[in-house]
């Protein structure tokens, strides 16, 4: 090297990339329709698959005749479960307890169906229409069996059994308590004590978490090309790496024979955190036919067969002193698994078990969960996965406690929450919260919201008997994010690690490829990760590109869910970048004819301390590629990879305040204002953070007000289309008012805490607390989600009938 | 699902359209904007052999003045109806109803004639046409004929359109000086109305001289709220009295029962909404 780069202009202001609200580089393609979805793929000789699904919730298949379908025009093949002896059982990755019962679950069911939408047969044809036409020609005799829909009823003796061979509908029971954990006292004893103590109160409530569905905008789609040495599967999935390994472990293909690609993916929210039977059966059929195969679900199929979520009955007992100080919390959950176990189904409620204590100092805690089978679609992860359920439970209870003690709901929380000086804080559920400042976020939220003014308006409206009542909903929350420390997962018997991987490839022209094991389906990884790498390597943002979502190019990864892409995946990228710098340093020293120890690396340039002599990383990239003049024995390679396994989860927190108006004449709930102040640690890209918060809030508010998967007593899905299952669209979304406070995470060097799941976690209790705050003076004490106009009006109607009766008898 | 195979024709004149329908008989169906028909085809709840598409028949798209009437072609989109100045001036409630249909994409595609012929009891267009006492114009093998909107709806998704006939237009007398309001109550913007009320009111001498109320989702067909109309006629403009009279909107109805509403709730809601619609219409007229 004959020249070295001049030193940077010290007078120019340096703006780090991390913290900049850059527009997302992926949006141009998305907004101009240039994205490539799986269903857009067409391959030579490709055939199309359609799936015959059960129209009944529970039956024995007594006859199944595919002869007419086989003979239909365009049909290439028809397979029942019995026709596919090579199919392997669909796996569950989380055996939560030694006695967990795992029912038989095959890509195509054999002999019996367990829910509406269960798969009975698959047709391959030369066109999708021909495949659909042939479905009608398959003759199935269903001998219908009794059905159980309600999870609590499913636990009772004598209930119809979803899987008679298991002898019970109980899938598993799981518990934890602070005595066994060594984190606190005996909750049952503390509650008994409180009951006998006039200075304490015991609040008992049964709350319901409605069953909802992720309702991602792009239906699941799968294309399998079996014609090359390595079989390629394109799938609209969040988890290409997990799909690859689970496919290899359960179906007749080896891991090295399969490449899985998640191309552009239109949303997931946990709904595409699954290894699906459709993925398995497209592969099975493609390998039989030896031609490319495609299957894309319709929205109706998605509603009845892609996994649902939540669906819990929560029996909660909270004991507290009359000053509001909590003395014990007991949680008894009944969680509806549906008919089968997906990869995380049985463990989702457990994640909540760690979070029912919320942000509070609770001296005694017990948690017990019963996972039960019903004749419904299986449940699994959805934005928050167990934690929104827990947050709902504790935050509804904090309001109930406030009412019981006639305290302001903010005040009762303040008296219990962990104080800033107590961090790191070991919780009663066995976790260690690294940092937080609940006073700061709450004070800011109260100020933005105009809390006192709204309370005064509420009093005026109550006074005047305004037909539109005002309610103020509060939720102060903490989320368990950044899944996950592998050792902790091991302790929970979870079937994988929680690390994440990245490779950084340094190109000779000074450009960089960041290879990430996480997969984006709308999160903005390409933008945020490039910002991080730009700061780490001192390379311009525009010179960095992200490669991910393909097991061939991003060979190692744990994919995207549990708010982990930044907190865990981002740290893997940082680790790889720092390794690159370490590899470049001896080369820089060689080029500068300096001692390695005398070098410093600042904004992409190695320089000899105290001199103007230096060399840029780009110069080193070219030199390394040329390899004409490298230090003796050094490989000509700057690329580096890094696998990061977090030591702890991350704990984003915040305070949400909702002003809701309830029209007592119609039952309509209108969210008039929504303020949230979140602490998600350091912001890499504030605009992406806002987007995540807005989307999460919209989904959380939708759970509280609009969305519910419903089944009839016979097990028919009665919300099988988007005309019945109400998802909000742009006109239904209000202008959220958000702000952030920052206490840096101490568990990672970026200081980040994750944001993906916070809105959906905190919004449901904030809204329901607001609705009940508006209506309690009118005698309404609870409304189960979603708080539809019908339910709100009915609750008001019943409360007023009750009051009238009371008045008469008094 | 994909629809079953069908033939498709796109005639450029009304005569041709009628001939195609007659030739196709029972198995032929008209397609307007396709916003109701296509989902039905994709769900395979219908399997016509022939679709007769009216998109290339130019006169069906027109909105025109005809003396004391406004004539709205069947193929006028909801978007056009919502923004047409003639409709805004003389039949405003129809414009309001059209503006509330589905979402912008549906409003650009969906047509007023298609909505009426589909006869969904929860649809938005019919209550407005009923409140305006509109007339449905049809053309068939026997030539043109007219049916008052009040007699047009026979049941859920069934109408007075005979085999071989095309719904060509809606004829509405100019309601100049009337006050109108469409009150739609739905859970999210793009969902069907749980209940909706279209109100048209004419004032005279400080009181209600004429009033018509069209209801959505209160029975097997779109309908008028006759008890409330009688109670309102002749009232002075006292808001409480208007609301009390309008509260009778649900009398004599047998509304749908579904997850969004019981019959009792819908009857109650229709009364509340009718009150709001009438008060707003009176203000607009005043």
Coordinates of N, CA, C and O in Angstrom, one line a residue, chain B residues 22 38 44 52 70 101 114 124 126 130 135 171 175 207 219 221 225 249 271 284:
Chain B
X22 N -81.7 -14.2 -22.0 CA -82.8 -15.1 -22.4 C -82.2 -16.4 -22.9 O -82.7 -17.5 -22.5
X38 N -68.7 -12.1 -7.1 CA -67.4 -12.8 -7.2 C -67.1 -13.6 -5.9 O -66.7 -14.7 -6.0
X44 N -68.1 -20.8 -4.2 CA -68.9 -21.8 -4.9 C -70.3 -22.0 -4.3 O -70.9 -23.1 -4.3
X52 N -73.2 -12.5 -17.8 CA -73.4 -11.4 -18.8 C -72.9 -10.1 -18.1 O -73.6 -9.6 -17.2
X70 N -84.4 12.4 -11.1 CA -83.0 12.0 -11.4 C -83.0 10.5 -11.7 O -83.6 9.7 -11.0
X101 N -70.5 2.5 1.7 CA -70.4 1.1 1.3 C -69.0 0.6 1.4 O -68.1 1.3 0.9
X114 N -76.2 -3.3 -9.1 CA -75.8 -4.6 -8.6 C -76.2 -4.7 -7.1 O -76.7 -5.8 -6.7
X124 N -76.6 -1.1 2.0 CA -76.8 0.3 2.3 C -77.7 1.0 1.3 O -78.3 2.0 1.6
X126 N -80.4 0.1 -0.7 CA -81.8 -0.1 -0.7 C -82.6 0.8 0.3 O -83.6 1.5 0.0
X130 N -85.5 3.4 -0.7 CA -86.8 3.3 -0.1 C -87.2 4.7 0.5 O -88.3 5.1 0.4
X135 N -88.0 4.3 -7.9 CA -88.6 3.4 -8.8 C -87.5 2.6 -9.5 O -86.5 3.3 -10.0
X171 N -85.0 5.4 -10.7 CA -85.6 6.7 -11.0 C -86.1 7.3 -9.7 O -86.8 6.7 -8.9
X175 N -86.0 15.4 -4.6 CA -86.4 15.8 -3.2 C -85.8 17.1 -2.9 O -85.1 17.2 -1.9
X207 N -93.2 22.2 11.0 CA -93.5 20.8 11.5 C -93.1 19.8 10.4 O -92.7 20.2 9.3
X219 N -85.0 -7.1 8.8 CA -85.9 -8.1 8.4 C -85.4 -8.8 7.2 O -84.2 -8.8 6.8
X221 N -86.1 -8.3 4.2 CA -85.8 -7.4 3.1 C -85.5 -6.0 3.7 O -85.8 -5.7 4.8
X225 N -89.9 2.1 7.9 CA -90.3 2.0 9.3 C -91.6 2.8 9.4 O -91.7 3.9 9.8
X249 N -89.2 2.9 15.3 CA -88.7 2.4 14.0 C -88.7 0.9 14.0 O -88.9 0.2 12.9
X271 N -84.4 2.3 16.7 CA -85.1 3.4 17.2 C -84.2 4.6 17.5 O -84.4 5.7 17.2
X284 N -80.9 19.5 8.6 CA -80.5 19.8 7.3 C -81.5 20.5 6.5 O -81.2 21.3 5.6

